[in-house]
Tab-separated table of C-alpha atoms and ligand atoms in Angstrom:
chain	number	residue	atom	x	y	z
A	1129	MET	CA	-0.134	0.191	0.038
A	1130	ALA	CA	1.399	3.114	-1.058
A	1131	HIS	CA	1.504	6.417	1.222
A	1132	GLY	CA	1.895	9.976	0.731
A	1133	TRP	CA	1.778	10.491	-3.200
A	1134	GLN	CA	3.542	9.377	-6.350
A	1135	PHE	CA	6.551	11.517	-7.232
A	1136	TYR	CA	6.113	11.904	-10.542
A	1137	MET	CA	9.744	13.047	-12.388
A	1138	ASN	CA	8.557	11.813	-15.500
A	1139	PRO	CA	9.607	13.531	-18.620
A	1140	GLY	CA	5.795	13.851	-19.331
A	1141	PRO	CA	3.022	13.625	-18.376
A	1142	THR	CA	3.848	16.177	-15.483
A	1143	ASN	CA	2.055	16.940	-12.205
A	1144	ILE	CA	-1.235	18.891	-12.426
A	1145	PRO	CA	-1.106	21.277	-10.104
A	1146	ASP	CA	-4.471	21.826	-7.992
A	1147	ARG	CA	-5.069	25.028	-9.355
A	1148	ILE	CA	-5.509	23.320	-12.514
A	1149	LEU	CA	-7.714	20.479	-11.283
A	1150	ARG	CA	-10.250	23.025	-9.525
A	1151	ALA	CA	-10.650	24.949	-12.606
A	1152	MET	CA	-10.949	21.733	-14.350
A	1153	ASP	CA	-13.940	20.550	-11.877
A	1154	HIS	CA	-16.433	22.477	-13.226
A	1155	ALA	CA	-20.190	21.762	-14.661
A	1156	THR	CA	-20.311	21.580	-18.650
A	1157	ILE	CA	-21.040	24.272	-20.309
A	1158	ASP	CA	-22.827	24.940	-24.238
A	1159	PHE	CA	-19.246	25.427	-26.300
A	1160	THR	CA	-21.601	27.536	-28.525
A	1161	GLY	CA	-22.202	30.155	-26.426
A	1162	ALA	CA	-20.744	33.270	-25.212
A	1163	GLN	CA	-19.203	32.378	-21.736
A	1164	PHE	CA	-17.243	29.424	-23.577
A	1165	ARG	CA	-16.265	31.673	-26.674
A	1166	ALA	CA	-14.935	34.197	-24.235
A	1167	ILE	CA	-12.594	31.208	-22.290
A	1168	SER	CA	-11.633	29.793	-26.024
A	1169	GLU	CA	-10.541	33.428	-26.972
A	1170	GLU	CA	-8.235	33.810	-23.788
A	1171	CYS	CA	-6.827	30.644	-24.370
A	1172	PHE	CA	-5.635	31.379	-28.014
A	1173	ALA	CA	-4.477	34.559	-27.200
A	1174	GLY	CA	-2.510	33.222	-24.337
A	1175	LEU	CA	-0.979	30.147	-26.341
A	1176	LYS	CA	0.126	32.789	-28.788
A	1177	ARG	CA	1.824	34.648	-26.195
A	1178	VAL	CA	3.775	31.249	-24.891
A	1179	PHE	CA	4.181	30.133	-28.540
A	1180	LYS	CA	5.235	33.935	-28.855
A	1181	THR	CA	3.893	33.895	-32.409
A	1182	GLU	CA	1.036	36.614	-34.052
A	1183	HIS	CA	0.196	33.261	-36.381
A	1184	THR	CA	-2.540	31.109	-36.205
A	1185	ILE	CA	-2.835	28.484	-33.503
A	1186	LEU	CA	-4.781	25.594	-33.910
A	1187	ALA	CA	-5.837	22.892	-31.531
A	1188	TYR	CA	-7.323	19.302	-31.993
A	1189	ALA	CA	-8.241	16.785	-28.725
A	1190	ALA	CA	-5.073	14.169	-29.735
A	1191	THR	CA	-1.788	13.611	-28.253
A	1192	GLY	CA	1.228	15.147	-29.618
A	1193	HIS	CA	1.068	12.076	-32.370
A	1194	GLY	CA	-2.069	14.135	-33.559
A	1195	ALA	CA	0.037	17.204	-33.884
A	1196	TRP	CA	2.790	15.526	-35.742
A	1197	GLU	CA	0.355	13.959	-38.104
A	1198	ALA	CA	-1.336	17.137	-38.784
A	1199	ALA	CA	1.701	19.245	-39.765
A	1200	LEU	CA	2.589	16.133	-42.073
A	1201	VAL	CA	-0.860	15.967	-43.865
A	1202	ASN	CA	-1.189	20.011	-44.485
A	1203	LEU	CA	1.628	20.443	-46.061
A	1204	PHE	CA	2.611	17.663	-48.226
A	1205	SER	CA	1.520	15.782	-51.475
A	1206	PRO	CA	2.444	11.750	-51.992
A	1207	GLY	CA	6.317	11.531	-52.957
A	1208	ASP	CA	7.465	14.995	-51.297
A	1209	LYS	CA	10.924	15.066	-49.958
A	1210	VAL	CA	11.740	16.332	-46.309
A	1211	LEU	CA	14.931	16.616	-44.335
A	1212	LEU	CA	14.647	15.114	-40.786
A	1213	VAL	CA	17.274	16.393	-38.381
A	1214	GLU	CA	18.182	13.247	-36.141
A	1215	SER	CA	17.921	13.656	-32.708
A	1216	GLY	CA	16.760	10.700	-30.786
A	1217	PHE	CA	14.040	8.267	-30.638
A	1218	PHE	CA	11.330	11.301	-31.039
A	1219	SER	CA	12.773	12.771	-34.526
A	1220	LEU	CA	13.105	9.495	-35.898
A	1221	ASN	CA	9.501	8.313	-34.922
A	1222	TRP	CA	8.023	11.654	-36.488
A	1223	GLY	CA	10.094	11.110	-39.630
A	1224	MET	CA	8.597	7.427	-39.737
A	1225	ARG	CA	5.132	8.728	-39.831
A	1226	GLY	CA	6.198	10.841	-43.054
A	1227	GLN	CA	7.282	7.607	-44.542
A	1228	SER	CA	4.054	5.829	-43.752
A	1229	PHE	CA	2.209	8.765	-45.630
A	1230	GLY	CA	4.338	8.242	-48.966
A	1231	LEU	CA	6.815	10.911	-47.908
A	1232	GLU	CA	10.275	10.732	-48.624
A	1233	VAL	CA	12.514	11.073	-45.514
A	1234	GLU	CA	15.613	11.889	-45.629
A	1235	THR	CA	17.914	11.820	-42.370
A	1236	LEU	CA	20.084	14.520	-41.317
A	1237	PRO	CA	22.401	11.700	-39.033
A	1238	ASN	CA	23.528	12.851	-35.951
A	1239	ASP	CA	24.866	11.761	-32.932
A	1240	TRP	CA	22.125	11.282	-30.250
A	1241	ARG	CA	24.440	12.519	-27.523
A	1242	ARG	CA	25.140	15.880	-29.387
A	1243	ALA	CA	22.857	18.978	-30.424
A	1244	ALA	CA	22.619	18.923	-34.204
A	1245	ASP	CA	25.073	20.463	-36.092
A	1246	PRO	CA	23.868	23.759	-38.225
A	1247	ALA	CA	26.725	23.804	-40.582
A	1248	LYS	CA	25.424	20.199	-41.421
A	1249	LEU	CA	22.123	21.355	-42.136
A	1250	GLU	CA	23.875	24.630	-44.244
A	1251	ALA	CA	25.967	21.802	-46.064
A	1252	ARG	CA	22.879	19.609	-46.941
A	1253	LEU	CA	20.484	22.391	-48.124
A	1254	ARG	CA	22.859	24.085	-50.355
A	1255	ALA	CA	23.747	20.653	-51.865
A	1256	ASP	CA	19.827	20.641	-52.948
A	1257	THR	CA	20.045	23.215	-56.131
A	1258	GLN	CA	16.929	22.193	-57.521
A	1259	HIS	CA	15.410	22.715	-53.953
A	1260	GLN	CA	13.850	19.385	-53.782
A	1261	ILE	CA	13.523	19.328	-49.669
A	1262	LYS	CA	10.258	20.771	-48.740
A	1263	ALA	CA	11.058	21.125	-45.430
A	1264	VAL	CA	12.919	20.632	-42.388
A	1265	LEU	CA	11.922	18.974	-39.340
A	1266	VAL	CA	13.586	19.455	-36.062
A	1267	VAL	CA	12.724	18.533	-32.673
A	1268	HIS	CA	13.746	21.071	-29.896
A	1269	ASN	CA	14.100	19.104	-26.738
A	1270	GLU	CA	14.822	15.648	-27.843
A	1271	THR	CA	12.872	13.936	-24.430
A	1272	SER	CA	14.505	10.941	-25.143
A	1273	THR	CA	17.986	11.773	-25.056
A	1274	GLY	CA	17.812	15.158	-22.815
A	1275	VAL	CA	19.716	17.032	-25.207
A	1276	ALA	CA	18.024	20.332	-26.663
A	1277	HIS	CA	18.720	21.452	-29.814
A	1278	PRO	CA	19.859	24.889	-31.568
A	1279	VAL	CA	16.837	25.837	-33.367
A	1280	PRO	CA	17.553	29.455	-33.792
A	1281	ALA	CA	20.811	28.337	-35.414
A	1282	LEU	CA	19.243	25.693	-37.326
A	1283	ARG	CA	16.875	28.764	-38.719
A	1284	ARG	CA	20.426	30.667	-39.740
A	1285	ALA	CA	21.628	27.601	-41.543
A	1286	ILE	CA	18.702	27.478	-43.665
A	1287	ASP	CA	18.973	31.180	-44.240
A	1288	ALA	CA	22.400	30.922	-45.126
A	1289	ALA	CA	21.603	27.997	-47.764
A	1290	LYS	CA	19.176	30.451	-49.050
A	1291	HIS	CA	16.575	27.285	-49.179
A	1292	PRO	CA	12.968	28.032	-49.076
A	1293	ALA	CA	11.933	24.592	-47.200
A	1294	LEU	CA	9.250	25.201	-44.548
A	1295	PHE	CA	11.193	25.091	-40.944
A	1296	LEU	CA	8.536	22.545	-38.476
A	1297	VAL	CA	9.928	22.546	-35.159
A	1298	ASP	CA	8.730	19.687	-32.271
A	1299	THR	CA	8.225	21.953	-29.056
A	1300	ILE	CA	6.198	18.676	-27.174
A	1301	SER	CA	8.688	18.477	-24.084
A	1302	SER	CA	10.131	22.420	-24.372
A	1303	LEU	CA	7.126	24.582	-24.552
A	1304	GLY	CA	6.553	26.529	-21.477
A	1305	SER	CA	9.901	25.004	-19.730
A	1306	PHE	CA	12.408	26.872	-21.787
A	1307	ASP	CA	13.046	29.249	-24.283
A	1308	PHE	CA	10.938	29.103	-27.643
A	1309	ARG	CA	10.339	31.744	-30.079
A	1310	MET	CA	8.242	30.773	-33.457
A	1311	ASP	CA	8.237	34.168	-35.385
A	1312	GLU	CA	11.548	35.635	-33.846
A	1313	TRP	CA	12.948	32.139	-34.962
A	1314	GLY	CA	11.252	31.917	-38.226
A	1315	VAL	CA	9.367	28.669	-37.336
A	1316	ASP	CA	6.576	27.783	-39.721
A	1317	VAL	CA	4.744	25.201	-37.898
A	1318	VAL	CA	5.367	24.591	-34.024
A	1319	VAL	CA	4.061	21.108	-32.801
A	1320	ALA	CA	2.983	21.033	-29.402
A	1321	GLY	CA	1.251	19.078	-26.873
A	1322	SER	CA	-0.697	19.660	-23.213
A	1323	GLN	CA	0.903	17.121	-21.029
A	1324	LYS	CA	4.324	18.857	-20.623
A	1325	GLY	CA	5.236	22.584	-19.784
A	1326	LEU	CA	1.490	23.167	-19.844
A	1327	MET	CA	1.099	21.228	-16.896
A	1328	LEU	CA	-2.682	19.421	-18.302
A	1329	PRO	CA	-3.456	16.414	-18.897
A	1330	THR	CA	-2.522	14.529	-22.051
A	1331	GLY	CA	-4.947	14.693	-24.867
A	1332	MET	CA	-4.786	18.162	-26.057
A	1333	ALA	CA	-2.348	19.119	-29.144
A	1334	PHE	CA	-1.570	22.450	-31.122
A	1335	THR	CA	-0.103	23.606	-33.886
A	1336	GLY	CA	1.326	26.760	-34.479
A	1337	ILE	CA	1.063	27.603	-38.387
A	1338	SER	CA	2.892	30.729	-40.337
A	1339	ALA	CA	1.414	32.344	-43.554
A	1340	LYS	CA	4.198	30.287	-45.231
A	1341	ALA	CA	3.056	27.115	-44.056
A	1342	LEU	CA	-0.820	28.297	-44.445
A	1343	ALA	CA	-0.057	28.742	-48.093
A	1344	ALA	CA	1.670	25.399	-48.631
A	1345	THR	CA	-1.663	23.411	-47.400
A	1346	ALA	CA	-3.732	24.710	-50.405
A	1347	THR	CA	-1.323	22.620	-53.047
A	1348	ALA	CA	-0.814	19.771	-50.351
A	1349	LYS	CA	-2.532	16.842	-51.381
A	1350	LEU	CA	-1.968	14.461	-48.769
A	1351	PRO	CA	-5.592	13.165	-47.527
A	1352	ARG	CA	-6.792	14.651	-44.330
A	1353	VAL	CA	-10.049	15.601	-42.626
A	1354	TYR	CA	-9.778	15.432	-38.779
A	1355	TRP	CA	-6.851	17.891	-39.343
A	1356	ASP	CA	-7.535	19.427	-41.708
A	1357	TRP	CA	-6.456	23.022	-41.165
A	1358	ARG	CA	-8.828	24.515	-43.882
A	1359	ARG	CA	-11.615	23.075	-42.347
A	1360	LEU	CA	-10.552	24.297	-38.672
A	1361	LEU	CA	-10.526	27.621	-40.317
A	1362	GLY	CA	-13.409	27.407	-42.570
A	1363	GLU	CA	-16.764	29.074	-41.932
A	1364	ASN	CA	-18.483	25.883	-41.250
A	1365	THR	CA	-16.766	24.827	-38.178
A	1366	GLN	CA	-17.542	25.846	-34.291
A	1367	GLY	CA	-14.468	28.027	-34.568
A	1368	TYR	CA	-11.129	26.458	-34.821
A	1369	TRP	CA	-13.001	23.059	-33.634
A	1370	ASN	CA	-13.743	19.755	-35.410
A	1371	GLY	CA	-16.356	17.984	-33.363
A	1372	THR	CA	-17.524	18.168	-29.825
A	1373	VAL	CA	-15.148	20.690	-28.014
A	1374	PRO	CA	-13.815	19.511	-25.222
A	1375	VAL	CA	-14.756	22.288	-22.593
A	1376	HIS	CA	-12.875	21.129	-19.720
A	1377	PHE	CA	-9.586	21.011	-21.177
A	1378	PHE	CA	-10.277	24.678	-21.976
A	1379	PHE	CA	-11.239	25.544	-18.275
A	1380	GLY	CA	-7.674	23.688	-17.733
A	1381	LEU	CA	-5.735	25.578	-20.432
A	1382	GLN	CA	-7.173	28.773	-19.019
A	1383	GLU	CA	-5.741	28.292	-15.764
A	1384	SER	CA	-2.493	27.062	-16.996
A	1385	LEU	CA	-1.657	30.460	-19.156
A	1386	ARG	CA	-2.708	32.491	-16.440
A	1387	MET	CA	-0.474	30.435	-13.864
A	1388	LEU	CA	2.537	30.589	-16.610
A	1389	GLU	CA	1.696	34.616	-17.058
A	1390	GLU	CA	1.282	35.293	-13.410
A	1391	GLU	CA	5.280	33.734	-12.694
A	1392	GLY	CA	6.019	35.176	-15.791
A	1393	LEU	CA	7.808	33.057	-18.956
A	1394	ASP	CA	11.005	34.295	-17.905
A	1395	ASN	CA	10.798	33.405	-14.128
A	1396	VAL	CA	9.319	29.972	-15.238
A	1397	PHE	CA	12.225	28.999	-17.705
A	1398	ALA	CA	14.720	30.005	-14.668
A	1399	ARG	CA	13.217	28.171	-12.681
A	1400	HIS	CA	13.275	24.902	-14.868
A	1401	HIS	CA	17.192	26.319	-15.428
A	1402	ARG	CA	17.953	25.928	-11.647
A	1403	LEU	CA	15.728	22.164	-10.856
A	1404	ALA	CA	17.562	21.269	-13.712
A	1405	GLU	CA	21.152	22.287	-13.218
A	1406	ALA	CA	20.373	20.859	-9.446
A	1407	THR	CA	19.921	17.948	-11.192
A	1408	ARG	CA	22.847	17.715	-13.139
A	1409	ARG	CA	25.096	18.707	-10.182
A	1410	ALA	CA	23.918	15.173	-8.230
A	1411	VAL	CA	24.358	13.362	-11.731
A	1412	ARG	CA	28.267	14.505	-11.861
A	1413	VAL	CA	28.050	13.520	-7.737
A	1414	TRP	CA	26.853	9.786	-9.114
A	1415	ARG	CA	29.393	9.802	-12.076
A	1416	SER	CA	32.307	9.434	-9.647
A	1417	ASN	CA	32.919	5.859	-8.805
A	1418	ASN	CA	32.719	5.162	-12.488
A	1419	GLY	CA	28.691	5.649	-11.989
A	1420	PRO	CA	26.187	7.031	-14.276
A	1421	GLU	CA	26.554	9.900	-16.382
A	1422	THR	CA	24.673	12.817	-17.997
A	1423	PHE	CA	23.692	11.445	-21.645
A	1424	GLY	CA	24.148	14.729	-23.440
A	1425	LEU	CA	27.642	15.769	-23.792
A	1426	ASP	CA	27.425	19.613	-24.925
A	1427	PRO	CA	27.106	21.140	-21.880
A	1428	ALA	CA	25.455	23.902	-23.996
A	1429	ALA	CA	22.584	21.745	-24.923
A	1430	GLN	CA	21.509	20.199	-21.413
A	1431	SER	CA	18.074	20.430	-21.207
A	1432	ASP	CA	16.439	22.264	-18.795
A	1433	SER	CA	12.998	19.963	-18.517
A	1434	ILE	CA	14.866	16.406	-18.724
A	1435	THR	CA	17.846	14.571	-17.915
A	1436	ALA	CA	18.777	11.385	-18.912
A	1437	VAL	CA	20.962	9.655	-16.904
A	1438	LEU	CA	23.124	6.542	-18.701
A	1439	VAL	CA	24.151	3.991	-16.526
A	1440	PRO	CA	27.621	2.328	-16.434
A	1441	GLU	CA	27.771	-0.707	-19.247
A	1442	GLY	CA	26.952	-3.880	-17.674
A	1443	TYR	CA	23.937	-2.316	-15.563
A	1444	ASP	CA	20.288	-2.091	-16.669
A	1445	ALA	CA	18.698	1.382	-16.141
A	1446	ASP	CA	15.475	-0.213	-16.435
A	1447	LYS	CA	15.787	-1.751	-12.873
A	1448	VAL	CA	16.550	1.194	-11.225
A	1449	ARG	CA	13.789	2.834	-12.742
A	1450	GLN	CA	11.611	-0.233	-11.688
A	1451	ALA	CA	13.592	0.188	-7.749
A	1452	ALA	CA	12.301	3.650	-7.711
A	1453	LEU	CA	8.928	2.801	-8.676
A	1454	ASP	CA	8.156	-0.330	-6.312
A	1455	LYS	CA	10.495	0.681	-3.461
A	1456	PHE	CA	9.976	4.586	-3.342
A	1457	ASN	CA	6.493	5.639	-5.343
A	1458	ILE	CA	8.653	7.438	-7.792
A	1459	SER	CA	8.205	7.392	-11.740
A	1460	LEU	CA	10.944	8.044	-13.778
A	1461	GLY	CA	11.164	7.775	-17.499
A	1462	GLY	CA	12.736	4.857	-18.926
A	1463	GLY	CA	15.208	4.331	-22.144
A	1464	LEU	CA	13.470	4.513	-25.067
A	1465	ASP	CA	14.207	2.694	-28.321
A	1466	ARG	CA	18.123	1.856	-28.699
A	1467	LEU	CA	18.396	3.778	-24.900
A	1468	ARG	CA	16.312	1.031	-23.336
A	1469	GLY	CA	18.326	-0.305	-20.396
A	1470	ARG	CA	20.715	2.146	-21.196
A	1471	VAL	CA	19.030	5.266	-19.531
A	1472	PHE	CA	16.901	6.251	-17.052
A	1473	ARG	CA	15.687	9.812	-17.521
A	1474	ILE	CA	14.407	12.456	-14.952
A	1475	GLY	CA	11.680	15.091	-16.182
A	1476	HIS	CA	12.428	18.181	-14.618
A	1477	MET	CA	9.308	20.205	-16.195
A	1478	GLY	CA	5.619	22.063	-15.490
A	1479	ASP	CA	4.758	22.087	-11.810
A	1480	LEU	CA	7.620	21.367	-9.420
A	1481	ASN	CA	9.675	22.955	-6.898
A	1482	GLU	CA	13.060	22.471	-5.009
A	1483	PRO	CA	12.011	19.699	-2.623
A	1484	MET	CA	10.590	17.662	-5.255
A	1485	VAL	CA	13.911	17.163	-7.063
A	1486	LEU	CA	15.570	16.663	-3.884
A	1487	GLY	CA	13.160	14.218	-3.212
A	1488	ALA	CA	13.610	12.298	-6.642
A	1489	ILE	CA	17.406	12.793	-6.558
A	1490	ALA	CA	17.274	10.574	-2.946
A	1491	ALA	CA	15.160	8.542	-4.344
A	1492	VAL	CA	17.286	7.602	-7.527
A	1493	GLU	CA	20.450	7.403	-5.306
A	1494	MET	CA	18.570	4.924	-3.075
A	1495	ALA	CA	17.405	2.913	-6.305
A	1496	LEU	CA	21.155	2.722	-7.520
A	1497	ASP	CA	22.289	1.277	-3.808
A	1498	LEU	CA	19.107	-0.891	-4.232
A	1499	THR	CA	20.315	-2.300	-8.100
A	1500	GLY	CA	23.883	-2.302	-7.357
A	1501	VAL	CA	24.958	0.311	-9.788
A	1502	PRO	CA	28.312	1.819	-8.622
A	1503	HIS	CA	28.067	5.702	-8.126
A	1504	GLY	CA	29.274	8.263	-5.951
A	1505	LYS	CA	27.499	9.226	-2.954
A	1506	GLY	CA	25.999	12.736	-1.712
A	1507	ALA	CA	24.012	13.960	-4.664
A	1508	VAL	CA	21.174	15.369	-2.230
A	1509	GLN	CA	24.128	17.166	-0.790
A	1510	ALA	CA	25.532	18.913	-4.041
A	1511	ALA	CA	22.179	19.904	-5.202
A	1512	MET	CA	21.087	21.113	-1.848
A	1513	GLU	CA	24.564	23.436	-1.618
A	1514	TYR	CA	23.697	24.742	-5.529
A	1515	LEU	CA	20.228	25.103	-4.408
A	1516	THR	CA	20.944	27.650	-1.345
A	1517	GLU	CA	23.572	29.186	-3.191
A	1518	THR	CA	21.141	29.971	-5.862
A	1519	ALA	CA	18.211	30.671	-3.636
B	525	PLP	N1	7.582	14.769	-29.303
B	525	PLP	C1	8.367	14.836	-28.251
B	525	PLP	C2	9.662	15.327	-28.204
B	525	PLP	C3	7.753	13.942	-27.463
B	525	PLP	O1	8.499	14.187	-26.141
B	525	PLP	C4	6.629	13.140	-27.363
B	525	PLP	C5	6.022	12.126	-26.405
B	525	PLP	O2	6.987	12.500	-25.179
B	525	PLP	C6	5.911	13.345	-28.295
B	525	PLP	C7	6.412	13.968	-29.765
B	525	PLP	C8	4.821	12.785	-28.406
B	525	PLP	O3	4.079	12.977	-27.951
B	525	PLP	P1	2.488	12.304	-27.714
B	525	PLP	O4	2.920	11.001	-26.398
B	525	PLP	O5	1.641	13.511	-26.474
B	525	PLP	O6	1.995	11.589	-28.474
């Protein structure tokens, strides 16, 4: 019998604050009425401030996979070529979906432990003299590796190559956790989800769409109905929605956006950075004694929303994750795809404070002990010292 509450330190979904749960605890209202229209307008206006865009944002009842798919089917025709910047499991998964729709998906290979190299992207686009590549797809924060990729520098690479490709960015685990700027960074399509930085339940997904991307929908030939941006924007819909509107999500989203803006986005980002840095300092302590290390190798590309921890060769990261769950009721993320059993992932995004991070570090250190993984001791102390210094 578990006591207390489950420490939720998975890199998504994340903890749902009481304020959001209370806001969703509401009688159903008519989604065609003025009350709902005001809520919806407040939500879309607030989302624009979080995406940092003046462009269109559309929402779906879906997980992030839906927004991935919406981006593909609205922009492309069978046989179109897109260039996927490899970053890890989620990037490859997005590309695999493109292949299923008959796109020619070329992967720009990249070491999963390192940030994508803008020079490599520029060189590849320069070589595409016929401009056959219709779009560049990038995952801003690769949730499977804990590496954050340099979206502004990748944009500059596209511009330096004078290439007209659309720029599609998955912000599912960065939006609302660390800096992202759709318009300033020249992003054409932003893919986002509800269950990470926005602190909502899983099940609402978003796309930010530039004017250039909207224009591309007119010639795209892939079949689409539910995801069709033209239908969602058309006059015959009930305002940006297909089907019954999940009003409770909007109650939650309204509260989430209010919370983010009350704290101030810059303060939200600073909080995530500090909690992430405390986590990284803890991992550095474990690293001594040939223990686990941070999977990401570039100091400047460490994600502020998730840390992937690589266990030493010969040890099983899943056992650590399982021991943490079974013995201490803390949920960590497991390794995905080729990282299965090699890493466990500590999520530090969303509604989180210092004691939660310290509790997680303590539980992980106990799980390392229980599973016999060699490691240095005293990670909580190191994290406490950093958090006190920066308080
Ligand atoms: N992209 C990234 C970067 C993710 O982290 C995830 C999920 O964790 C997805 C896409 C897929 O989103 P969902 O699980 O909401 O379908």
